[in-house]
Amino acid sequence: MGSFDVPLDDERTQLDAFVEEYRSALEVTLDCLTEEQARRRLVSSATTLLGLLKHVTWMQRVWFEECVGGASRQELGLVQSPEESFRLADDDTVASVTAAHREACATARAAIADLPLDAVVTGHRAGPRTLRWVYLQVLRELAHHCGHADILREQVLAS
C-alpha cells in the first residue's frame, strides 16, 4: 500500500504509508547493482548507495529504539554520530545491509505499534517529543536520502 492509496485515511495510516514507501524506495536503489557499484564513491563525502542504506538503518534505530524505546546508543551497539553511520565495514554487503535495514524497520514497527501519535517519548538526548514528531523526522530523513540515492544510482548506472 502506497501513499496514494490512503489519501482519506487517518493520519497514522497515512504516515505509515509514506514511511514504508520511502523505506522501500531506498532499498530499490540497490537493485541489480554489483557490490562494487553499491560501494562506489561519486562525491567527496563518504556517501555511497550502500552507505545511505546503512545510515538510514542507523537513523531509524536512533529514533525508534533510542528515542521511543529508551535504550542508549551504547546499549544498542550503535555508532555515536551520523557521519560514522555512513562508513562501510569490509564485511558489509548489499544483502547484509539490506537485512539489517529490514530488521530495524520491523523493530521500529513493533516499538510504536501500540503508541498513539500524541504519546510523549523521552529517550532522545535532546529531550522529549511526540511520536508524531518522530514520524515526521524519520520521514524527512528518508525523503532526503532517497533523493541522494536516486542521483547516485543514476551516476553509477551512467558510468
PDB file of N, CA and C in Angstrom, residues 54-156:
ATOM      1  N   LYS A  54      22.825   2.015   5.011  1.00  0.00           N
ATOM      2  CA  LYS A  54      23.369   1.764   6.351  1.00  0.00           C
ATOM      3  C   LYS A  54      23.047   2.937   7.276  1.00  0.00           C
ATOM      4  N   HIS A  55      23.164   4.155   6.760  1.00  0.00           N
ATOM      5  CA  HIS A  55      22.861   5.336   7.563  1.00  0.00           C
ATOM      6  C   HIS A  55      21.386   5.389   7.961  1.00  0.00           C
ATOM      7  N   VAL A  56      20.463   5.152   7.013  1.00  0.00           N
ATOM      8  CA  VAL A  56      19.044   5.235   7.384  1.00  0.00           C
ATOM      9  C   VAL A  56      18.648   4.106   8.328  1.00  0.00           C
ATOM     10  N   THR A  57      19.370   3.009   8.272  1.00  0.00           N
ATOM     11  CA  THR A  57      19.148   1.937   9.251  1.00  0.00           C
ATOM     12  C   THR A  57      19.515   2.457  10.640  1.00  0.00           C
ATOM     13  N   TRP A  58      20.689   3.064  10.737  1.00  0.00           N
ATOM     14  CA  TRP A  58      21.155   3.662  11.998  1.00  0.00           C
ATOM     15  C   TRP A  58      20.162   4.730  12.465  1.00  0.00           C
ATOM     16  N   MET A  59      19.760   5.608  11.548  1.00  0.00           N
ATOM     17  CA  MET A  59      18.861   6.705  11.885  1.00  0.00           C
ATOM     18  C   MET A  59      17.543   6.179  12.467  1.00  0.00           C
ATOM     19  N   GLN A  60      16.984   5.155  11.845  1.00  0.00           N
ATOM     20  CA  GLN A  60      15.725   4.622  12.349  1.00  0.00           C
ATOM     21  C   GLN A  60      15.916   3.955  13.707  1.00  0.00           C
ATOM     22  N   ARG A  61      17.043   3.325  13.921  1.00  0.00           N
ATOM     23  CA  ARG A  61      17.305   2.732  15.237  1.00  0.00           C
ATOM     24  C   ARG A  61      17.431   3.823  16.294  1.00  0.00           C
ATOM     25  N   VAL A  62      18.069   4.936  15.940  1.00  0.00           N
ATOM     26  CA  VAL A  62      18.179   6.056  16.882  1.00  0.00           C
ATOM     27  C   VAL A  62      16.789   6.555  17.268  1.00  0.00           C
ATOM     28  N   TRP A  63      15.941   6.798  16.280  1.00  0.00           N
ATOM     29  CA  TRP A  63      14.638   7.388  16.589  1.00  0.00           C
ATOM     30  C   TRP A  63      13.666   6.395  17.210  1.00  0.00           C
ATOM     31  N   PHE A  64      13.674   5.146  16.767  1.00  0.00           N
ATOM     32  CA  PHE A  64      12.682   4.212  17.294  1.00  0.00           C
ATOM     33  C   PHE A  64      13.180   3.376  18.468  1.00  0.00           C
ATOM     34  N   GLU A  65      14.444   3.024  18.488  1.00  0.00           N
ATOM     35  CA  GLU A  65      14.941   2.211  19.604  1.00  0.00           C
ATOM     36  C   GLU A  65      15.519   3.055  20.726  1.00  0.00           C
ATOM     37  N   GLU A  66      16.177   4.160  20.379  1.00  0.00           N
ATOM     38  CA  GLU A  66      16.708   5.052  21.411  1.00  0.00           C
ATOM     39  C   GLU A  66      15.624   6.020  21.891  1.00  0.00           C
ATOM     40  N   CYS A  67      15.097   6.819  20.990  1.00  0.00           N
ATOM     41  CA  CYS A  67      14.139   7.854  21.385  1.00  0.00           C
ATOM     42  C   CYS A  67      12.840   7.260  21.928  1.00  0.00           C
ATOM     43  N   VAL A  68      12.249   6.334  21.180  1.00  0.00           N
ATOM     44  CA  VAL A  68      10.984   5.733  21.614  1.00  0.00           C
ATOM     45  C   VAL A  68      11.227   4.651  22.663  1.00  0.00           C
ATOM     46  N   GLY A  69      12.195   3.777  22.405  1.00  0.00           N
ATOM     47  CA  GLY A  69      12.413   2.624  23.277  1.00  0.00           C
ATOM     48  C   GLY A  69      13.221   2.898  24.536  1.00  0.00           C
ATOM     49  N   GLY A  70      14.002   3.969  24.529  1.00  0.00           N
ATOM     50  CA  GLY A  70      14.743   4.344  25.726  1.00  0.00           C
ATOM     51  C   GLY A  70      16.099   3.691  25.904  1.00  0.00           C
ATOM     52  N   ALA A  71      16.567   2.898  24.936  1.00  0.00           N
ATOM     53  CA  ALA A  71      17.890   2.280  25.038  1.00  0.00           C
ATOM     54  C   ALA A  71      18.941   3.261  24.511  1.00  0.00           C
ATOM     55  N   SER A  72      20.092   3.277  25.128  1.00  0.00           N
ATOM     56  CA  SER A  72      21.151   4.188  24.678  1.00  0.00           C
ATOM     57  C   SER A  72      21.830   3.637  23.425  1.00  0.00           C
ATOM     58  N   ARG A  73      22.500   4.507  22.719  1.00  0.00           N
ATOM     59  CA  ARG A  73      23.246   4.076  21.529  1.00  0.00           C
ATOM     60  C   ARG A  73      24.296   3.041  21.904  1.00  0.00           C
ATOM     61  N   GLN A  74      24.902   3.231  23.046  1.00  0.00           N
ATOM     62  CA  GLN A  74      25.904   2.265  23.507  1.00  0.00           C
ATOM     63  C   GLN A  74      25.261   0.904  23.745  1.00  0.00           C
ATOM     64  N   GLU A  75      24.117   0.880  24.430  1.00  0.00           N
ATOM     65  CA  GLU A  75      23.405  -0.371  24.665  1.00  0.00           C
ATOM     66  C   GLU A  75      22.994  -1.040  23.359  1.00  0.00           C
ATOM     67  N   LEU A  76      22.663  -0.239  22.364  1.00  0.00           N
ATOM     68  CA  LEU A  76      22.217  -0.753  21.069  1.00  0.00           C
ATOM     69  C   LEU A  76      23.383  -1.133  20.152  1.00  0.00           C
ATOM     70  N   GLY A  77      24.604  -0.785  20.568  1.00  0.00           N
ATOM     71  CA  GLY A  77      25.770  -1.073  19.735  1.00  0.00           C
ATOM     72  C   GLY A  77      25.858  -0.166  18.524  1.00  0.00           C
ATOM     73  N   LEU A  78      25.325   1.046  18.652  1.00  0.00           N
ATOM     74  CA  LEU A  78      25.321   1.991  17.539  1.00  0.00           C
ATOM     75  C   LEU A  78      26.481   2.974  17.636  1.00  0.00           C
ATOM     76  N   VAL A  79      26.981   3.389  16.481  1.00  0.00           N
ATOM     77  CA  VAL A  79      27.974   4.455  16.461  1.00  0.00           C
ATOM     78  C   VAL A  79      27.305   5.719  16.985  1.00  0.00           C
ATOM     79  N   GLN A  80      28.112   6.668  17.423  1.00  0.00           N
ATOM     80  CA  GLN A  80      27.570   7.848  18.081  1.00  0.00           C
ATOM     81  C   GLN A  80      27.089   8.946  17.149  1.00  0.00           C
ATOM     82  N   SER A  81      27.706   9.072  15.968  1.00  0.00           N
ATOM     83  CA  SER A  81      27.382  10.215  15.118  1.00  0.00           C
ATOM     84  C   SER A  81      26.834   9.794  13.757  1.00  0.00           C
ATOM     85  N   PRO A  82      26.072  10.689  13.143  1.00  0.00           N
ATOM     86  CA  PRO A  82      25.565  10.390  11.801  1.00  0.00           C
ATOM     87  C   PRO A  82      26.698  10.132  10.798  1.00  0.00           C
ATOM     88  N   GLU A  83      27.771  10.897  10.884  1.00  0.00           N
ATOM     89  CA  GLU A  83      28.881  10.726   9.950  1.00  0.00           C
ATOM     90  C   GLU A  83      29.444   9.306  10.001  1.00  0.00           C
ATOM     91  N   GLU A  84      29.580   8.775  11.204  1.00  0.00           N
ATOM     92  CA  GLU A  84      30.105   7.413  11.368  1.00  0.00           C
ATOM     93  C   GLU A  84      29.169   6.368  10.773  1.00  0.00           C
ATOM     94  N   SER A  85      27.878   6.674  10.753  1.00  0.00           N
ATOM     95  CA  SER A  85      26.892   5.684  10.328  1.00  0.00           C
ATOM     96  C   SER A  85      26.936   5.395   8.830  1.00  0.00           C
ATOM     97  N   PHE A  86      27.590   6.234   8.055  1.00  0.00           N
ATOM     98  CA  PHE A  86      27.735   6.015   6.607  1.00  0.00           C
ATOM     99  C   PHE A  86      28.894   5.074   6.283  1.00  0.00           C
ATOM    100  N   ARG A  87      29.810   4.898   7.224  1.00  0.00           N
ATOM    101  CA  ARG A  87      31.031   4.129   6.960  1.00  0.00           C
ATOM    102  C   ARG A  87      30.727   2.648   6.807  1.00  0.00           C
ATOM    103  N   LEU A  88      31.268   2.107   5.743  1.00  0.00           N
ATOM    104  CA  LEU A  88      31.067   0.684   5.461  1.00  0.00           C
ATOM    105  C   LEU A  88      32.223  -0.136   6.007  1.00  0.00           C
ATOM    106  N   ALA A  89      31.891  -1.251   6.633  1.00  0.00           N
ATOM    107  CA  ALA A  89      32.897  -2.221   7.067  1.00  0.00           C
ATOM    108  C   ALA A  89      33.218  -3.126   5.887  1.00  0.00           C
ATOM    109  N   ASP A  90      34.342  -3.797   5.950  1.00  0.00           N
ATOM    110  CA  ASP A  90      34.745  -4.698   4.860  1.00  0.00           C
ATOM    111  C   ASP A  90      33.706  -5.783   4.605  1.00  0.00           C
ATOM    112  N   ASP A  91      33.028  -6.220   5.668  1.00  0.00           N
ATOM    113  CA  ASP A  91      32.063  -7.312   5.510  1.00  0.00           C
ATOM    114  C   ASP A  91      30.632  -6.843   5.231  1.00  0.00           C
ATOM    115  N   ASP A  92      30.424  -5.545   5.068  1.00  0.00           N
ATOM    116  CA  ASP A  92      29.105  -5.047   4.680  1.00  0.00           C
ATOM    117  C   ASP A  92      28.854  -5.389   3.215  1.00  0.00           C
ATOM    118  N   THR A  93      27.702  -5.976   2.949  1.00  0.00           N
ATOM    119  CA  THR A  93      27.301  -6.318   1.583  1.00  0.00           C
ATOM    120  C   THR A  93      25.892  -5.781   1.354  1.00  0.00           C
ATOM    121  N   VAL A  94      25.474  -5.784   0.110  1.00  0.00           N
ATOM    122  CA  VAL A  94      24.102  -5.380  -0.181  1.00  0.00           C
ATOM    123  C   VAL A  94      23.135  -6.240   0.625  1.00  0.00           C
ATOM    124  N   ALA A  95      23.382  -7.539   0.654  1.00  0.00           N
ATOM    125  CA  ALA A  95      22.487  -8.448   1.380  1.00  0.00           C
ATOM    126  C   ALA A  95      22.504  -8.182   2.885  1.00  0.00           C
ATOM    127  N   SER A  96      23.684  -7.996   3.465  1.00  0.00           N
ATOM    128  CA  SER A  96      23.751  -7.827   4.924  1.00  0.00           C
ATOM    129  C   SER A  96      23.188  -6.482   5.371  1.00  0.00           C
ATOM    130  N   VAL A  97      23.453  -5.422   4.619  1.00  0.00           N
ATOM    131  CA  VAL A  97      22.943  -4.108   4.996  1.00  0.00           C
ATOM    132  C   VAL A  97      21.428  -4.052   4.774  1.00  0.00           C
ATOM    133  N   THR A  98      20.951  -4.670   3.699  1.00  0.00           N
ATOM    134  CA  THR A  98      19.503  -4.734   3.463  1.00  0.00           C
ATOM    135  C   THR A  98      18.816  -5.525   4.573  1.00  0.00           C
ATOM    136  N   ALA A  99      19.405  -6.633   4.981  1.00  0.00           N
ATOM    137  CA  ALA A  99      18.825  -7.434   6.068  1.00  0.00           C
ATOM    138  C   ALA A  99      18.779  -6.627   7.368  1.00  0.00           C
ATOM    139  N   ALA A 100      19.847  -5.893   7.658  1.00  0.00           N
ATOM    140  CA  ALA A 100      19.872  -5.063   8.869  1.00  0.00           C
ATOM    141  C   ALA A 100      18.811  -3.965   8.790  1.00  0.00           C
ATOM    142  N   HIS A 101      18.626  -3.402   7.599  1.00  0.00           N
ATOM    143  CA  HIS A 101      17.603  -2.371   7.421  1.00  0.00           C
ATOM    144  C   HIS A 101      16.217  -2.952   7.670  1.00  0.00           C
ATOM    145  N   ARG A 102      15.956  -4.100   7.103  1.00  0.00           N
ATOM    146  CA  ARG A 102      14.636  -4.724   7.283  1.00  0.00           C
ATOM    147  C   ARG A 102      14.385  -5.090   8.744  1.00  0.00           C
ATOM    148  N   GLU A 103      15.418  -5.532   9.425  1.00  0.00           N
ATOM    149  CA  GLU A 103      15.287  -5.849  10.850  1.00  0.00           C
ATOM    150  C   GLU A 103      14.993  -4.584  11.651  1.00  0.00           C
ATOM    151  N   ALA A 104      15.693  -3.499  11.348  1.00  0.00           N
ATOM    152  CA  ALA A 104      15.455  -2.236  12.051  1.00  0.00           C
ATOM    153  C   ALA A 104      14.033  -1.737  11.804  1.00  0.00           C
ATOM    154  N   CYS A 105      13.545  -1.908  10.581  1.00  0.00           N
ATOM    155  CA  CYS A 105      12.174  -1.495  10.259  1.00  0.00           C
ATOM    156  C   CYS A 105      11.157  -2.321  11.040  1.00  0.00           C
ATOM    157  N   ALA A 106      11.388  -3.616  11.117  1.00  0.00           N
ATOM    158  CA  ALA A 106      10.477  -4.485  11.870  1.00  0.00           C
ATOM    159  C   ALA A 106      10.483  -4.121  13.350  1.00  0.00           C
ATOM    160  N   THR A 107      11.659  -3.857  13.889  1.00  0.00           N
ATOM    161  CA  THR A 107      11.776  -3.453  15.291  1.00  0.00           C
ATOM    162  C   THR A 107      11.061  -2.129  15.515  1.00  0.00           C
ATOM    163  N   ALA A 108      11.207  -1.202  14.578  1.00  0.00           N
ATOM    164  CA  ALA A 108      10.544   0.102  14.687  1.00  0.00           C
ATOM    165  C   ALA A 108       9.026  -0.062  14.691  1.00  0.00           C
ATOM    166  N   ARG A 109       8.528  -0.885  13.771  1.00  0.00           N
ATOM    167  CA  ARG A 109       7.074  -1.105  13.715  1.00  0.00           C
ATOM    168  C   ARG A 109       6.559  -1.645  15.050  1.00  0.00           C
ATOM    169  N   ALA A 110       7.287  -2.589  15.619  1.00  0.00           N
ATOM    170  CA  ALA A 110       6.873  -3.184  16.899  1.00  0.00           C
ATOM    171  C   ALA A 110       6.935  -2.164  18.030  1.00  0.00           C
ATOM    172  N   ALA A 111       7.957  -1.307  18.017  1.00  0.00           N
ATOM    173  CA  ALA A 111       8.145  -0.332  19.097  1.00  0.00           C
ATOM    174  C   ALA A 111       7.015   0.686  19.167  1.00  0.00           C
ATOM    175  N   ILE A 112       6.412   0.990  18.025  1.00  0.00           N
ATOM    176  CA  ILE A 112       5.395   2.046  18.001  1.00  0.00           C
ATOM    177  C   ILE A 112       3.972   1.523  17.810  1.00  0.00           C
ATOM    178  N   ALA A 113       3.834   0.239  17.653  1.00  0.00           N
ATOM    179  CA  ALA A 113       2.529  -0.346  17.300  1.00  0.00           C
ATOM    180  C   ALA A 113       1.404   0.063  18.239  1.00  0.00           C
ATOM    181  N   ASP A 114       1.665   0.119  19.512  1.00  0.00           N
ATOM    182  CA  ASP A 114       0.600   0.399  20.473  1.00  0.00           C
ATOM    183  C   ASP A 114       0.612   1.828  21.005  1.00  0.00           C
ATOM    184  N   LEU A 115       1.412   2.687  20.402  1.00  0.00           N
ATOM    185  CA  LEU A 115       1.514   4.060  20.886  1.00  0.00           C
ATOM    186  C   LEU A 115       0.697   5.011  20.012  1.00  0.00           C
ATOM    187  N   PRO A 116      -0.022   5.918  20.638  1.00  0.00           N
ATOM    188  CA  PRO A 116      -0.725   6.941  19.855  1.00  0.00           C
ATOM    189  C   PRO A 116       0.268   8.001  19.371  1.00  0.00           C
ATOM    190  N   LEU A 117      -0.102   8.725  18.339  1.00  0.00           N
ATOM    191  CA  LEU A 117       0.782   9.753  17.790  1.00  0.00           C
ATOM    192  C   LEU A 117       1.100  10.844  18.805  1.00  0.00           C
ATOM    193  N   ASP A 118       0.219  11.071  19.753  1.00  0.00           N
ATOM    194  CA  ASP A 118       0.446  12.100  20.770  1.00  0.00           C
ATOM    195  C   ASP A 118       1.272  11.605  21.955  1.00  0.00           C
ATOM    196  N   ALA A 119       1.677  10.336  21.942  1.00  0.00           N
ATOM    197  CA  ALA A 119       2.498   9.813  23.038  1.00  0.00           C
ATOM    198  C   ALA A 119       3.800  10.609  23.110  1.00  0.00           C
ATOM    199  N   VAL A 120       4.196  10.954  24.308  1.00  0.00           N
ATOM    200  CA  VAL A 120       5.464  11.661  24.508  1.00  0.00           C
ATOM    201  C   VAL A 120       6.537  10.618  24.790  1.00  0.00           C
ATOM    202  N   VAL A 121       7.574  10.644  23.968  1.00  0.00           N
ATOM    203  CA  VAL A 121       8.691   9.714  24.133  1.00  0.00           C
ATOM    204  C   VAL A 121       9.887  10.493  24.654  1.00  0.00           C
ATOM    205  N   THR A 122      10.667   9.866  25.520  1.00  0.00           N
ATOM    206  CA  THR A 122      11.669  10.627  26.270  1.00  0.00           C
ATOM    207  C   THR A 122      13.095  10.099  26.131  1.00  0.00           C
ATOM    208  N   GLY A 123      13.331   9.160  25.234  1.00  0.00           N
ATOM    209  CA  GLY A 123      14.658   8.555  25.167  1.00  0.00           C
ATOM    210  C   GLY A 123      15.712   9.325  24.407  1.00  0.00           C
ATOM    211  N   HIS A 124      15.354  10.373  23.702  1.00  0.00           N
ATOM    212  CA  HIS A 124      16.362  11.100  22.925  1.00  0.00           C
ATOM    213  C   HIS A 124      17.114  12.081  23.807  1.00  0.00           C
ATOM    214  N   ARG A 125      18.384  12.206  23.552  1.00  0.00           N
ATOM    215  CA  ARG A 125      19.234  13.058  24.389  1.00  0.00           C
ATOM    216  C   ARG A 125      18.857  14.536  24.321  1.00  0.00           C
ATOM    217  N   ALA A 126      18.144  14.955  23.271  1.00  0.00           N
ATOM    218  CA  ALA A 126      17.741  16.361  23.137  1.00  0.00           C
ATOM    219  C   ALA A 126      16.432  16.664  23.850  1.00  0.00           C
ATOM    220  N   GLY A 127      15.824  15.640  24.434  1.00  0.00           N
ATOM    221  CA  GLY A 127      14.613  15.883  25.205  1.00  0.00           C
ATOM    222  C   GLY A 127      13.373  15.230  24.634  1.00  0.00           C
ATOM    223  N   PRO A 128      12.256  15.354  25.358  1.00  0.00           N
ATOM    224  CA  PRO A 128      11.013  14.705  24.964  1.00  0.00           C
ATOM    225  C   PRO A 128      10.437  15.293  23.683  1.00  0.00           C
ATOM    226  N   ARG A 129       9.652  14.467  23.008  1.00  0.00           N
ATOM    227  CA  ARG A 129       8.936  14.862  21.793  1.00  0.00           C
ATOM    228  C   ARG A 129       7.787  13.881  21.603  1.00  0.00           C
ATOM    229  N   THR A 130       6.859  14.205  20.740  1.00  0.00           N
ATOM    230  CA  THR A 130       5.753  13.288  20.494  1.00  0.00           C
ATOM    231  C   THR A 130       6.162  12.243  19.451  1.00  0.00           C
ATOM    232  N   LEU A 131       5.449  11.148  19.445  1.00  0.00           N
ATOM    233  CA  LEU A 131       5.671  10.132  18.420  1.00  0.00           C
ATOM    234  C   LEU A 131       5.404  10.724  17.040  1.00  0.00           C
ATOM    235  N   ARG A 132       4.428  11.597  16.933  1.00  0.00           N
ATOM    236  CA  ARG A 132       4.143  12.267  15.653  1.00  0.00           C
ATOM    237  C   ARG A 132       5.403  12.984  15.155  1.00  0.00           C
ATOM    238  N   TRP A 133       6.088  13.697  16.042  1.00  0.00           N
ATOM    239  CA  TRP A 133       7.313  14.407  15.686  1.00  0.00           C
ATOM    240  C   TRP A 133       8.361  13.415  15.190  1.00  0.00           C
ATOM    241  N   VAL A 134       8.486  12.274  15.861  1.00  0.00           N
ATOM    242  CA  VAL A 134       9.449  11.247  15.445  1.00  0.00           C
ATOM    243  C   VAL A 134       9.118  10.763  14.035  1.00  0.00           C
ATOM    244  N   TYR A 135       7.861  10.472  13.784  1.00  0.00           N
ATOM    245  CA  TYR A 135       7.438  10.066  12.441  1.00  0.00           C
ATOM    246  C   TYR A 135       7.873  11.095  11.399  1.00  0.00           C
ATOM    247  N   LEU A 136       7.584  12.368  11.673  1.00  0.00           N
ATOM    248  CA  LEU A 136       7.901  13.422  10.714  1.00  0.00           C
ATOM    249  C   LEU A 136       9.408  13.551  10.503  1.00  0.00           C
ATOM    250  N   GLN A 137      10.181  13.413  11.557  1.00  0.00           N
ATOM    251  CA  GLN A 137      11.638  13.465  11.446  1.00  0.00           C
ATOM    252  C   GLN A 137      12.154  12.302  10.606  1.00  0.00           C
ATOM    253  N   VAL A 138      11.658  11.115  10.857  1.00  0.00           N
ATOM    254  CA  VAL A 138      12.081   9.934  10.093  1.00  0.00           C
ATOM    255  C   VAL A 138      11.672  10.087   8.634  1.00  0.00           C
ATOM    256  N   LEU A 139      10.476  10.560   8.404  1.00  0.00           N
ATOM    257  CA  LEU A 139      10.009  10.782   7.035  1.00  0.00           C
ATOM    258  C   LEU A 139      10.890  11.806   6.320  1.00  0.00           C
ATOM    259  N   ARG A 140      11.234  12.893   7.006  1.00  0.00           N
ATOM    260  CA  ARG A 140      12.116  13.910   6.421  1.00  0.00           C
ATOM    261  C   ARG A 140      13.459  13.311   6.030  1.00  0.00           C
ATOM    262  N   GLU A 141      14.034  12.542   6.937  1.00  0.00           N
ATOM    263  CA  GLU A 141      15.342  11.910   6.664  1.00  0.00           C
ATOM    264  C   GLU A 141      15.253  10.927   5.501  1.00  0.00           C
ATOM    265  N   LEU A 142      14.228  10.088   5.507  1.00  0.00           N
ATOM    266  CA  LEU A 142      14.087   9.102   4.429  1.00  0.00           C
ATOM    267  C   LEU A 142      13.924   9.792   3.075  1.00  0.00           C
ATOM    268  N   ALA A 143      13.080  10.814   3.011  1.00  0.00           N
ATOM    269  CA  ALA A 143      12.859  11.516   1.750  1.00  0.00           C
ATOM    270  C   ALA A 143      14.140  12.195   1.279  1.00  0.00           C
ATOM    271  N   HIS A 144      14.831  12.815   2.196  1.00  0.00           N
ATOM    272  CA  HIS A 144      16.098  13.498   1.900  1.00  0.00           C
ATOM    273  C   HIS A 144      17.099  12.519   1.281  1.00  0.00           C
ATOM    274  N   HIS A 145      17.249  11.366   1.921  1.00  0.00           N
ATOM    275  CA  HIS A 145      18.243  10.399   1.457  1.00  0.00           C
ATOM    276  C   HIS A 145      17.792   9.627   0.222  1.00  0.00           C
ATOM    277  N   CYS A 146      16.493   9.499   0.018  1.00  0.00           N
ATOM    278  CA  CYS A 146      16.018   8.897  -1.234  1.00  0.00           C
ATOM    279  C   CYS A 146      16.428   9.758  -2.423  1.00  0.00           C
ATOM    280  N   GLY A 147      16.363  11.062  -2.262  1.00  0.00           N
ATOM    281  CA  GLY A 147      16.811  11.957  -3.321  1.00  0.00           C
ATOM    282  C   GLY A 147      18.285  11.772  -3.625  1.00  0.00           C
ATOM    283  N   HIS A 148      19.092  11.681  -2.568  1.00  0.00           N
ATOM    284  CA  HIS A 148      20.522  11.411  -2.774  1.00  0.00           C
ATOM    285  C   HIS A 148      20.721  10.088  -3.501  1.00  0.00           C
ATOM    286  N   ALA A 149      20.013   9.079  -3.062  1.00  0.00           N
ATOM    287  CA  ALA A 149      20.185   7.736  -3.643  1.00  0.00           C
ATOM    288  C   ALA A 149      19.765   7.712  -5.112  1.00  0.00           C
ATOM    289  N   ASP A 150      18.707   8.397  -5.456  1.00  0.00           N
ATOM    290  CA  ASP A 150      18.283   8.446  -6.858  1.00  0.00           C
ATOM    291  C   ASP A 150      19.390   9.020  -7.739  1.00  0.00           C
ATOM    292  N   ILE A 151      19.990  10.103  -7.286  1.00  0.00           N
ATOM    293  CA  ILE A 151      21.055  10.742  -8.068  1.00  0.00           C
ATOM    294  C   ILE A 151      22.285   9.847  -8.136  1.00  0.00           C
ATOM    295  N   LEU A 152      22.672   9.261  -7.018  1.00  0.00           N
ATOM    296  CA  LEU A 152      23.846   8.374  -7.028  1.00  0.00           C
ATOM    297  C   LEU A 152      23.620   7.169  -7.928  1.00  0.00           C
ATOM    298  N   ARG A 153      22.431   6.586  -7.876  1.00  0.00           N
ATOM    299  CA  ARG A 153      22.151   5.432  -8.744  1.00  0.00           C
ATOM    300  C   ARG A 153      22.252   5.832 -10.218  1.00  0.00           C
ATOM    301  N   GLU A 154      21.706   6.985 -10.554  1.00  0.00           N
ATOM    302  CA  GLU A 154      21.790   7.454 -11.935  1.00  0.00           C
ATOM    303  C   GLU A 154      23.259   7.599 -12.347  1.00  0.00           C
ATOM    304  N   GLN A 155      24.082   8.129 -11.476  1.00  0.00           N
ATOM    305  CA  GLN A 155      25.501   8.293 -11.782  1.00  0.00           C
ATOM    306  C   GLN A 155      26.207   6.934 -11.921  1.00  0.00           C
ATOM    307  N   VAL A 156      25.900   6.024 -11.005  1.00  0.00           N
ATOM    308  CA  VAL A 156      26.518   4.684 -11.057  1.00  0.00           C
ATOM    309  C   VAL A 156      26.173   3.997 -12.364  1.00  0.00           C
TER     310      VAL A 156
END
